[in-house]
Amino acid sequence: MPNLIQGRIIAEKIYADLRGEIAELKTRGLTPGLAVVLVGDNPASRAYVRSKDKMCRDLGLHSVKLELPADTTQAQLLARVEELNRDPAIHGILVQSPPPKQIDEAAIVRALDPAKDVDGFHPLNVAKLALGDESGFVPCTPLGCQRLLIESGTEISGAHVVVLGRSMIVGKPLALLLMRKGCGGDATVTVVHSRSQRLAEITRSADILIAAMGQPEFVRAEHVRDGAVVIDVGINRVDDPTMERGYRLVGDVAFGEVSPKTSAITPVPGGVGPMTIAMLMSNTVKACRQM
Ligand code: GUN
């Protein structure tokens, strides 16, 4: 049987460390503050925003949840971002993606104060990641994937990591992070995507396979080498009338047929998801410390 890489348990360890840091900041009169902005009523986004807010409160962080109507204009959203940029009680700002169609997301990200960009999406933070400048913010999901690998004792240095997916939220920053010099890096990284040829041939050569393309159960047994470590970033809602809520959550990996081939694999839910929120809390504490 493969090892299950339990994100919930690893996230608890991160929270234990963060509680100590937050207590220390409070003795200096500082309480890290996070603002999460949600435009519209996408049910999955609402659920994420709720859990981020709950975790802030659990840790004793200052939490602001801004829920704006689906017809919010670009100018209205920009005005709210600028208010948060100026607010000294707020150290981190996250605008939940994806926003409604009328919003130019890239322009909103550029308007964020990079020192409060705990998502790590601002061009300055993307550049800092590429340059290896540790003062920048790294996106939370890639950071969580790297931490899962480290905490599960997976050797990253020198390993062939294949990342499926090239999004700005996961695939691209994850590739940069794992190829960085030093601890948690030094991997040989290949990124494959929807236009890649000989995809299965490439993924079968991975020591570590990270699925982040947002397609339910795309990765099958034929994509995975015996003994590989598999990290499943996907959280997809698929209709299931047998479930009370009408859907179930599946990853980008067909867990049933893939897991017997692996040496270790993350479950969905309970793998990468809890780590993403833990890394957001960690980035918020870092933003407060660096303010
Ligand atoms: N939507 C899905 N993942 C993320 C994330 O990490 N940050 C933001 N802002 N939106 C998301």
mmCIF file of C-alpha atoms and ligand atoms in Angstrom:
data_model
loop_
_atom_site.group_PDB
_atom_site.id
_atom_site.type_symbol
_atom_site.label_atom_id
_atom_site.label_comp_id
_atom_site.label_asym_id
_atom_site.label_seq_id
_atom_site.Cartn_x
_atom_site.Cartn_y
_atom_site.Cartn_z
ATOM 1 C CA MET A 1 0.000 0.000 0.000
ATOM 2 C CA PRO A 2 1.277 3.520 -0.736
ATOM 3 C CA ASN A 3 1.841 6.089 1.986
ATOM 4 C CA LEU A 4 -0.982 8.594 2.149
ATOM 5 C CA ILE A 5 0.457 12.101 2.419
ATOM 6 C CA GLN A 6 -1.964 13.619 4.920
ATOM 7 C CA GLY A 7 -2.234 17.355 4.250
ATOM 8 C CA ARG A 8 -4.522 17.889 7.225
ATOM 9 C CA ILE A 9 -1.954 16.516 9.670
ATOM 10 C CA ILE A 10 0.976 18.398 8.106
ATOM 11 C CA ALA A 11 -1.096 21.613 8.098
ATOM 12 C CA GLU A 12 -1.727 21.194 11.856
ATOM 13 C CA LYS A 13 2.019 21.163 12.419
ATOM 14 C CA ILE A 14 2.338 24.410 10.453
ATOM 15 C CA TYR A 15 -0.448 26.002 12.519
ATOM 16 C CA ALA A 16 1.294 24.983 15.746
ATOM 17 C CA ASP A 17 4.434 26.859 14.601
ATOM 18 C CA LEU A 18 2.388 29.838 13.384
ATOM 19 C CA ARG A 19 0.567 30.153 16.732
ATOM 20 C CA GLY A 20 3.942 30.704 18.392
ATOM 21 C CA GLU A 21 4.930 33.358 15.856
ATOM 22 C CA ILE A 22 1.562 35.117 16.113
ATOM 23 C CA ALA A 23 1.834 35.199 19.926
ATOM 24 C CA GLU A 24 5.293 36.738 19.609
ATOM 25 C CA LEU A 25 4.021 39.403 17.169
ATOM 26 C CA LYS A 26 1.160 40.205 19.566
ATOM 27 C CA THR A 27 3.630 40.915 22.380
ATOM 28 C CA ARG A 28 4.952 43.648 20.069
ATOM 29 C CA GLY A 29 1.414 45.003 19.528
ATOM 30 C CA LEU A 30 1.071 43.485 16.047
ATOM 31 C CA THR A 31 -1.845 41.335 14.863
ATOM 32 C CA PRO A 32 -1.495 40.001 11.304
ATOM 33 C CA GLY A 33 -4.550 40.979 9.251
ATOM 34 C CA LEU A 34 -5.890 39.331 6.096
ATOM 35 C CA ALA A 35 -8.565 40.683 3.744
ATOM 36 C CA VAL A 36 -10.230 38.239 1.379
ATOM 37 C CA VAL A 37 -12.290 39.740 -1.435
ATOM 38 C CA LEU A 38 -14.922 37.687 -3.213
ATOM 39 C CA VAL A 39 -16.788 39.083 -6.211
ATOM 40 C CA GLY A 40 -19.950 37.185 -7.154
ATOM 41 C CA ASP A 41 -21.339 33.950 -5.782
ATOM 42 C CA ASN A 42 -19.396 31.036 -7.284
ATOM 43 C CA PRO A 43 -20.198 28.253 -4.772
ATOM 44 C CA ALA A 44 -16.691 26.740 -4.722
ATOM 45 C CA SER A 45 -15.129 30.208 -4.228
ATOM 46 C CA ARG A 46 -17.602 30.975 -1.415
ATOM 47 C CA ALA A 47 -16.582 27.754 0.325
ATOM 48 C CA TYR A 48 -12.847 28.611 0.021
ATOM 49 C CA VAL A 49 -13.389 32.146 1.299
ATOM 50 C CA ARG A 50 -15.385 30.843 4.268
ATOM 51 C CA SER A 51 -12.640 28.412 5.273
ATOM 52 C CA LYS A 52 -9.930 31.082 4.957
ATOM 53 C CA ASP A 53 -11.933 33.432 7.193
ATOM 54 C CA LYS A 54 -12.577 30.652 9.741
ATOM 55 C CA MET A 55 -8.900 29.715 9.889
ATOM 56 C CA CYS A 56 -7.877 33.364 10.462
ATOM 57 C CA ARG A 57 -10.264 33.547 13.410
ATOM 58 C CA ASP A 58 -9.023 30.229 14.792
ATOM 59 C CA LEU A 59 -5.453 31.546 14.801
ATOM 60 C CA GLY A 60 -6.428 34.914 16.260
ATOM 61 C CA LEU A 61 -5.640 36.876 13.096
ATOM 62 C CA HIS A 62 -7.568 39.977 12.119
ATOM 63 C CA SER A 63 -9.847 38.870 9.276
ATOM 64 C CA VAL A 64 -11.861 40.961 6.851
ATOM 65 C CA LYS A 65 -14.165 39.211 4.394
ATOM 66 C CA LEU A 66 -15.440 41.481 1.614
ATOM 67 C CA GLU A 67 -18.268 39.957 -0.408
ATOM 68 C CA LEU A 68 -19.114 42.105 -3.415
ATOM 69 C CA PRO A 69 -22.036 41.608 -5.829
ATOM 70 C CA ALA A 70 -21.513 39.792 -9.147
ATOM 71 C CA ASP A 71 -22.068 43.051 -11.101
ATOM 72 C CA THR A 72 -19.267 44.941 -9.304
ATOM 73 C CA THR A 73 -17.381 47.105 -11.813
ATOM 74 C CA GLN A 74 -13.632 47.218 -12.351
ATOM 75 C CA ALA A 75 -13.523 50.741 -10.890
ATOM 76 C CA GLN A 76 -15.455 49.704 -7.778
ATOM 77 C CA LEU A 77 -13.187 46.724 -7.180
ATOM 78 C CA LEU A 78 -10.059 48.838 -7.746
ATOM 79 C CA ALA A 79 -11.329 51.359 -5.204
ATOM 80 C CA ARG A 80 -11.776 48.606 -2.586
ATOM 81 C CA VAL A 81 -8.289 47.229 -3.288
ATOM 82 C CA GLU A 82 -6.795 50.690 -2.888
ATOM 83 C CA GLU A 83 -8.580 51.145 0.458
ATOM 84 C CA LEU A 84 -7.121 47.834 1.654
ATOM 85 C CA ASN A 85 -3.656 48.844 0.387
ATOM 86 C CA ARG A 86 -3.873 51.910 2.659
ATOM 87 C CA ASP A 87 -5.337 50.095 5.702
ATOM 88 C CA PRO A 88 -2.565 49.611 8.309
ATOM 89 C CA ALA A 89 -4.492 46.765 10.036
ATOM 90 C CA ILE A 90 -4.379 44.717 6.814
ATOM 91 C CA HIS A 91 -1.098 42.970 5.954
ATOM 92 C CA GLY A 92 -2.374 40.537 3.324
ATOM 93 C CA ILE A 93 -4.950 40.923 0.532
ATOM 94 C CA LEU A 94 -6.383 38.108 -1.556
ATOM 95 C CA VAL A 95 -8.873 38.622 -4.376
ATOM 96 C CA GLN A 96 -10.492 35.250 -4.983
ATOM 97 C CA SER A 97 -10.009 33.930 -8.515
ATOM 98 C CA PRO A 98 -11.755 33.588 -10.918
ATOM 99 C CA PRO A 99 -13.662 36.899 -10.813
ATOM 100 C CA PRO A 100 -16.713 37.601 -13.031
ATOM 101 C CA LYS A 101 -16.094 38.324 -16.729
ATOM 102 C CA GLN A 102 -16.281 42.144 -16.544
ATOM 103 C CA ILE A 103 -13.242 42.191 -14.233
ATOM 104 C CA ASP A 104 -9.732 42.500 -15.685
ATOM 105 C CA GLU A 105 -7.992 40.263 -13.161
ATOM 106 C CA ALA A 106 -4.451 41.108 -14.249
ATOM 107 C CA ALA A 107 -5.105 44.822 -13.705
ATOM 108 C CA ILE A 108 -6.494 44.125 -10.229
ATOM 109 C CA VAL A 109 -3.405 42.077 -9.348
ATOM 110 C CA ARG A 110 -1.132 44.903 -10.583
ATOM 111 C CA ALA A 111 -3.020 47.342 -8.339
ATOM 112 C CA LEU A 112 -2.244 45.327 -5.191
ATOM 113 C CA ASP A 113 0.522 46.577 -2.936
ATOM 114 C CA PRO A 114 3.149 43.861 -3.656
ATOM 115 C CA ALA A 115 4.051 43.863 0.061
ATOM 116 C CA LYS A 116 0.458 42.738 0.805
ATOM 117 C CA ASP A 117 0.148 40.314 -2.125
ATOM 118 C CA VAL A 118 -0.001 37.098 -0.068
ATOM 119 C CA ASP A 119 -1.162 35.203 -3.193
ATOM 120 C CA GLY A 120 2.190 35.939 -4.867
ATOM 121 C CA PHE A 121 0.496 36.896 -8.138
ATOM 122 C CA HIS A 122 1.844 40.473 -8.513
ATOM 123 C CA PRO A 123 4.517 40.784 -11.259
ATOM 124 C CA LEU A 124 7.075 41.898 -8.635
ATOM 125 C CA ASN A 125 6.514 38.722 -6.611
ATOM 126 C CA VAL A 126 6.617 36.545 -9.743
ATOM 127 C CA ALA A 127 9.952 38.167 -10.578
ATOM 128 C CA LYS A 128 11.269 37.642 -7.043
ATOM 129 C CA LEU A 129 10.386 33.931 -7.259
ATOM 130 C CA ALA A 130 12.235 33.641 -10.569
ATOM 131 C CA LEU A 131 15.210 35.536 -9.110
ATOM 132 C CA GLY A 132 15.269 33.510 -5.888
ATOM 133 C CA ASP A 133 14.648 36.615 -3.735
ATOM 134 C CA GLU A 134 13.216 35.260 -0.471
ATOM 135 C CA SER A 135 11.528 38.554 0.458
ATOM 136 C CA GLY A 136 8.795 37.921 -2.136
ATOM 137 C CA PHE A 137 5.578 35.961 -1.753
ATOM 138 C CA VAL A 138 5.257 32.537 -3.379
ATOM 139 C CA PRO A 139 1.735 31.399 -4.395
ATOM 140 C CA CYS A 140 0.112 29.296 -1.664
ATOM 141 C CA THR A 141 -0.729 26.111 -3.581
ATOM 142 C CA PRO A 142 2.817 25.588 -4.973
ATOM 143 C CA LEU A 143 4.247 26.384 -1.552
ATOM 144 C CA GLY A 144 1.891 23.796 -0.027
ATOM 145 C CA CYS A 145 2.911 21.146 -2.580
ATOM 146 C CA GLN A 146 6.591 21.731 -1.836
ATOM 147 C CA ARG A 147 5.966 21.514 1.899
ATOM 148 C CA LEU A 148 4.058 18.219 1.475
ATOM 149 C CA LEU A 149 7.042 16.772 -0.359
ATOM 150 C CA ILE A 150 9.488 17.979 2.280
ATOM 151 C CA GLU A 151 7.402 16.814 5.254
ATOM 152 C CA SER A 152 6.737 13.405 3.696
ATOM 153 C CA GLY A 153 10.490 12.865 3.367
ATOM 154 C CA THR A 154 10.445 12.827 -0.440
ATOM 155 C CA GLU A 155 13.856 13.616 -1.964
ATOM 156 C CA ILE A 156 13.354 16.648 -4.232
ATOM 157 C CA SER A 157 16.987 17.439 -5.008
ATOM 158 C CA GLY A 158 17.978 15.797 -8.281
ATOM 159 C CA ALA A 159 14.546 14.195 -8.771
ATOM 160 C CA HIS A 160 12.664 14.438 -12.048
ATOM 161 C CA VAL A 161 9.475 16.337 -11.257
ATOM 162 C CA VAL A 162 6.797 16.440 -13.933
ATOM 163 C CA VAL A 163 4.163 19.146 -13.446
ATOM 164 C CA LEU A 164 0.938 18.727 -15.400
ATOM 165 C CA GLY A 165 -0.529 22.171 -16.053
ATOM 166 C CA ARG A 166 0.973 25.611 -16.689
ATOM 167 C CA SER A 167 -1.350 27.984 -14.817
ATOM 168 C CA MET A 168 -0.071 31.157 -13.144
ATOM 169 C CA ILE A 169 -1.637 29.936 -9.867
ATOM 170 C CA VAL A 170 0.028 26.513 -9.741
ATOM 171 C CA GLY A 171 2.038 25.041 -12.635
ATOM 172 C CA LYS A 172 4.398 27.899 -13.517
ATOM 173 C CA PRO A 173 5.277 29.042 -9.984
ATOM 174 C CA LEU A 174 5.625 25.427 -8.843
ATOM 175 C CA ALA A 175 8.152 24.726 -11.592
ATOM 176 C CA LEU A 176 10.163 27.810 -10.573
ATOM 177 C CA LEU A 177 9.999 26.870 -6.889
ATOM 178 C CA LEU A 178 11.171 23.287 -7.299
ATOM 179 C CA MET A 179 14.039 24.197 -9.619
ATOM 180 C CA ARG A 180 15.343 26.904 -7.280
ATOM 181 C CA LYS A 181 18.771 26.324 -5.758
ATOM 182 C CA GLY A 182 18.840 24.970 -2.229
ATOM 183 C CA CYS A 183 16.523 23.337 0.291
ATOM 184 C CA GLY A 184 13.227 22.148 -1.224
ATOM 185 C CA GLY A 185 14.571 22.803 -4.722
ATOM 186 C CA ASP A 186 17.275 21.507 -7.083
ATOM 187 C CA ALA A 187 14.788 19.331 -8.983
ATOM 188 C CA THR A 188 14.855 18.618 -12.697
ATOM 189 C CA VAL A 189 11.474 20.000 -13.735
ATOM 190 C CA THR A 190 9.406 19.278 -16.826
ATOM 191 C CA VAL A 191 6.082 21.039 -17.387
ATOM 192 C CA VAL A 192 3.538 19.326 -19.643
ATOM 193 C CA HIS A 193 0.186 20.759 -20.752
ATOM 194 C CA SER A 194 -2.757 20.301 -23.087
ATOM 195 C CA ARG A 195 -0.593 20.696 -26.226
ATOM 196 C CA SER A 196 2.252 18.411 -25.118
ATOM 197 C CA GLN A 197 3.108 15.467 -27.350
ATOM 198 C CA ARG A 198 4.012 12.050 -25.868
ATOM 199 C CA LEU A 199 2.521 13.159 -22.566
ATOM 200 C CA ALA A 200 2.277 9.692 -20.994
ATOM 201 C CA GLU A 201 5.861 8.918 -21.982
ATOM 202 C CA ILE A 202 7.036 12.035 -20.142
ATOM 203 C CA THR A 203 4.864 11.565 -17.052
ATOM 204 C CA ARG A 204 6.052 7.931 -16.768
ATOM 205 C CA SER A 205 9.603 9.215 -16.397
ATOM 206 C CA ALA A 206 8.660 11.277 -13.308
ATOM 207 C CA ASP A 207 9.964 10.473 -9.849
ATOM 208 C CA ILE A 208 7.447 13.024 -8.597
ATOM 209 C CA LEU A 209 4.275 13.694 -10.588
ATOM 210 C CA ILE A 210 2.188 16.763 -9.761
ATOM 211 C CA ALA A 211 -1.253 16.971 -11.362
ATOM 212 C CA ALA A 212 -2.593 20.520 -11.628
ATOM 213 C CA MET A 213 -4.588 20.805 -14.821
ATOM 214 C CA GLY A 214 -8.076 20.916 -13.330
ATOM 215 C CA GLN A 215 -9.455 17.904 -15.203
ATOM 216 C CA PRO A 216 -11.225 15.323 -13.068
ATOM 217 C CA GLU A 217 -9.323 12.006 -12.898
ATOM 218 C CA PHE A 218 -7.164 12.812 -15.944
ATOM 219 C CA VAL A 219 -4.098 10.968 -14.619
ATOM 220 C CA ARG A 220 -4.531 7.206 -15.053
ATOM 221 C CA ALA A 221 -2.350 4.228 -14.148
ATOM 222 C CA GLU A 222 -0.674 4.371 -17.585
ATOM 223 C CA HIS A 223 0.733 7.854 -16.769
ATOM 224 C CA VAL A 224 2.575 6.752 -13.628
ATOM 225 C CA ARG A 225 5.822 4.882 -13.063
ATOM 226 C CA ASP A 226 5.923 2.229 -10.308
ATOM 227 C CA GLY A 227 7.096 3.812 -7.070
ATOM 228 C CA ALA A 228 6.494 7.441 -8.081
ATOM 229 C CA VAL A 229 5.274 10.075 -5.598
ATOM 230 C CA VAL A 230 2.029 11.689 -6.793
ATOM 231 C CA ILE A 231 0.681 15.053 -5.634
ATOM 232 C CA ASP A 232 -2.892 15.776 -6.710
ATOM 233 C CA VAL A 233 -3.729 19.488 -6.783
ATOM 234 C CA GLY A 234 -7.162 19.043 -8.393
ATOM 235 C CA ILE A 235 -10.353 19.708 -6.479
ATOM 236 C CA ASN A 236 -13.198 19.057 -8.929
ATOM 237 C CA ARG A 237 -16.890 18.864 -8.158
ATOM 238 C CA VAL A 238 -18.520 16.070 -10.171
ATOM 239 C CA ASP A 239 -22.280 15.463 -10.130
ATOM 240 C CA ASP A 240 -23.271 12.544 -7.919
ATOM 241 C CA PRO A 241 -26.979 12.136 -7.171
ATOM 242 C CA THR A 242 -26.186 9.517 -4.501
ATOM 243 C CA MET A 243 -24.554 12.233 -2.367
ATOM 244 C CA GLU A 244 -26.750 14.458 -0.229
ATOM 245 C CA ARG A 245 -25.128 17.641 -1.574
ATOM 246 C CA GLY A 246 -25.455 16.383 -5.176
ATOM 247 C CA TYR A 247 -21.727 16.223 -5.977
ATOM 248 C CA ARG A 248 -18.512 14.636 -4.820
ATOM 249 C CA LEU A 249 -14.959 15.943 -4.871
ATOM 250 C CA VAL A 250 -12.400 14.215 -7.063
ATOM 251 C CA GLY A 251 -8.835 15.123 -7.891
ATOM 252 C CA ASP A 252 -7.013 15.313 -11.224
ATOM 253 C CA VAL A 253 -5.784 11.781 -10.477
ATOM 254 C CA ALA A 254 -7.866 8.583 -10.755
ATOM 255 C CA PHE A 255 -6.941 7.663 -7.193
ATOM 256 C CA GLY A 256 -8.301 4.089 -7.239
ATOM 257 C CA GLU A 257 -6.154 2.842 -10.112
ATOM 258 C CA VAL A 258 -3.120 5.126 -9.583
ATOM 259 C CA SER A 259 -2.518 4.801 -5.832
ATOM 260 C CA PRO A 260 -1.430 1.107 -5.868
ATOM 261 C CA LYS A 261 1.452 2.018 -8.224
ATOM 262 C CA THR A 262 2.799 4.889 -6.120
ATOM 263 C CA SER A 263 5.118 4.977 -3.126
ATOM 264 C CA ALA A 264 3.183 7.954 -1.740
ATOM 265 C CA ILE A 265 0.148 9.952 -2.861
ATOM 266 C CA THR A 266 -2.063 12.780 -1.591
ATOM 267 C CA PRO A 267 -5.786 12.168 -1.071
ATOM 268 C CA VAL A 268 -8.559 14.514 -2.289
ATOM 269 C CA PRO A 269 -9.889 16.009 -0.129
ATOM 270 C CA GLY A 270 -7.348 16.250 2.689
ATOM 271 C CA GLY A 271 -4.148 16.555 0.663
ATOM 272 C CA VAL A 272 -3.119 19.805 -1.012
ATOM 273 C CA GLY A 273 -6.302 21.735 -0.040
ATOM 274 C CA PRO A 274 -5.557 22.152 3.687
ATOM 275 C CA MET A 275 -1.947 23.063 2.841
ATOM 276 C CA THR A 276 -2.999 25.926 0.561
ATOM 277 C CA ILE A 277 -4.854 27.591 3.419
ATOM 278 C CA ALA A 278 -1.988 26.924 5.848
ATOM 279 C CA MET A 279 0.439 28.616 3.421
ATOM 280 C CA LEU A 280 -1.916 31.594 3.081
ATOM 281 C CA MET A 281 -1.844 32.016 6.859
ATOM 282 C CA SER A 282 1.946 31.642 6.788
ATOM 283 C CA ASN A 283 2.285 34.280 4.035
ATOM 284 C CA THR A 284 0.036 36.645 6.017
ATOM 285 C CA VAL A 285 2.237 36.287 9.103
ATOM 286 C CA LYS A 286 5.317 36.856 6.895
ATOM 287 C CA ALA A 287 3.698 40.018 5.435
ATOM 288 C CA CYS A 288 3.072 41.338 8.944
ATOM 289 C CA ARG A 289 6.656 40.587 10.015
ATOM 290 C CA GLN A 290 8.054 42.348 6.924
ATOM 291 C CA MET A 291 5.793 45.414 7.207
HETATM 292 N N1 GUN B 1 -8.630 30.413 -6.704
HETATM 293 C C1 GUN B 1 -8.136 29.165 -6.626
HETATM 294 N N2 GUN B 1 -6.957 29.143 -5.974
HETATM 295 C C2 GUN B 1 -6.700 30.425 -5.624
HETATM 296 C C3 GUN B 1 -5.625 31.052 -4.930
HETATM 297 O O1 GUN B 1 -4.653 30.432 -4.501
HETATM 298 N N3 GUN B 1 -5.736 32.387 -4.773
HETATM 299 C C4 GUN B 1 -6.787 33.116 -5.248
HETATM 300 N N4 GUN B 1 -6.799 34.432 -5.057
HETATM 301 N N5 GUN B 1 -7.790 32.557 -5.900
HETATM 302 C C5 GUN B 1 -7.752 31.224 -6.080
#
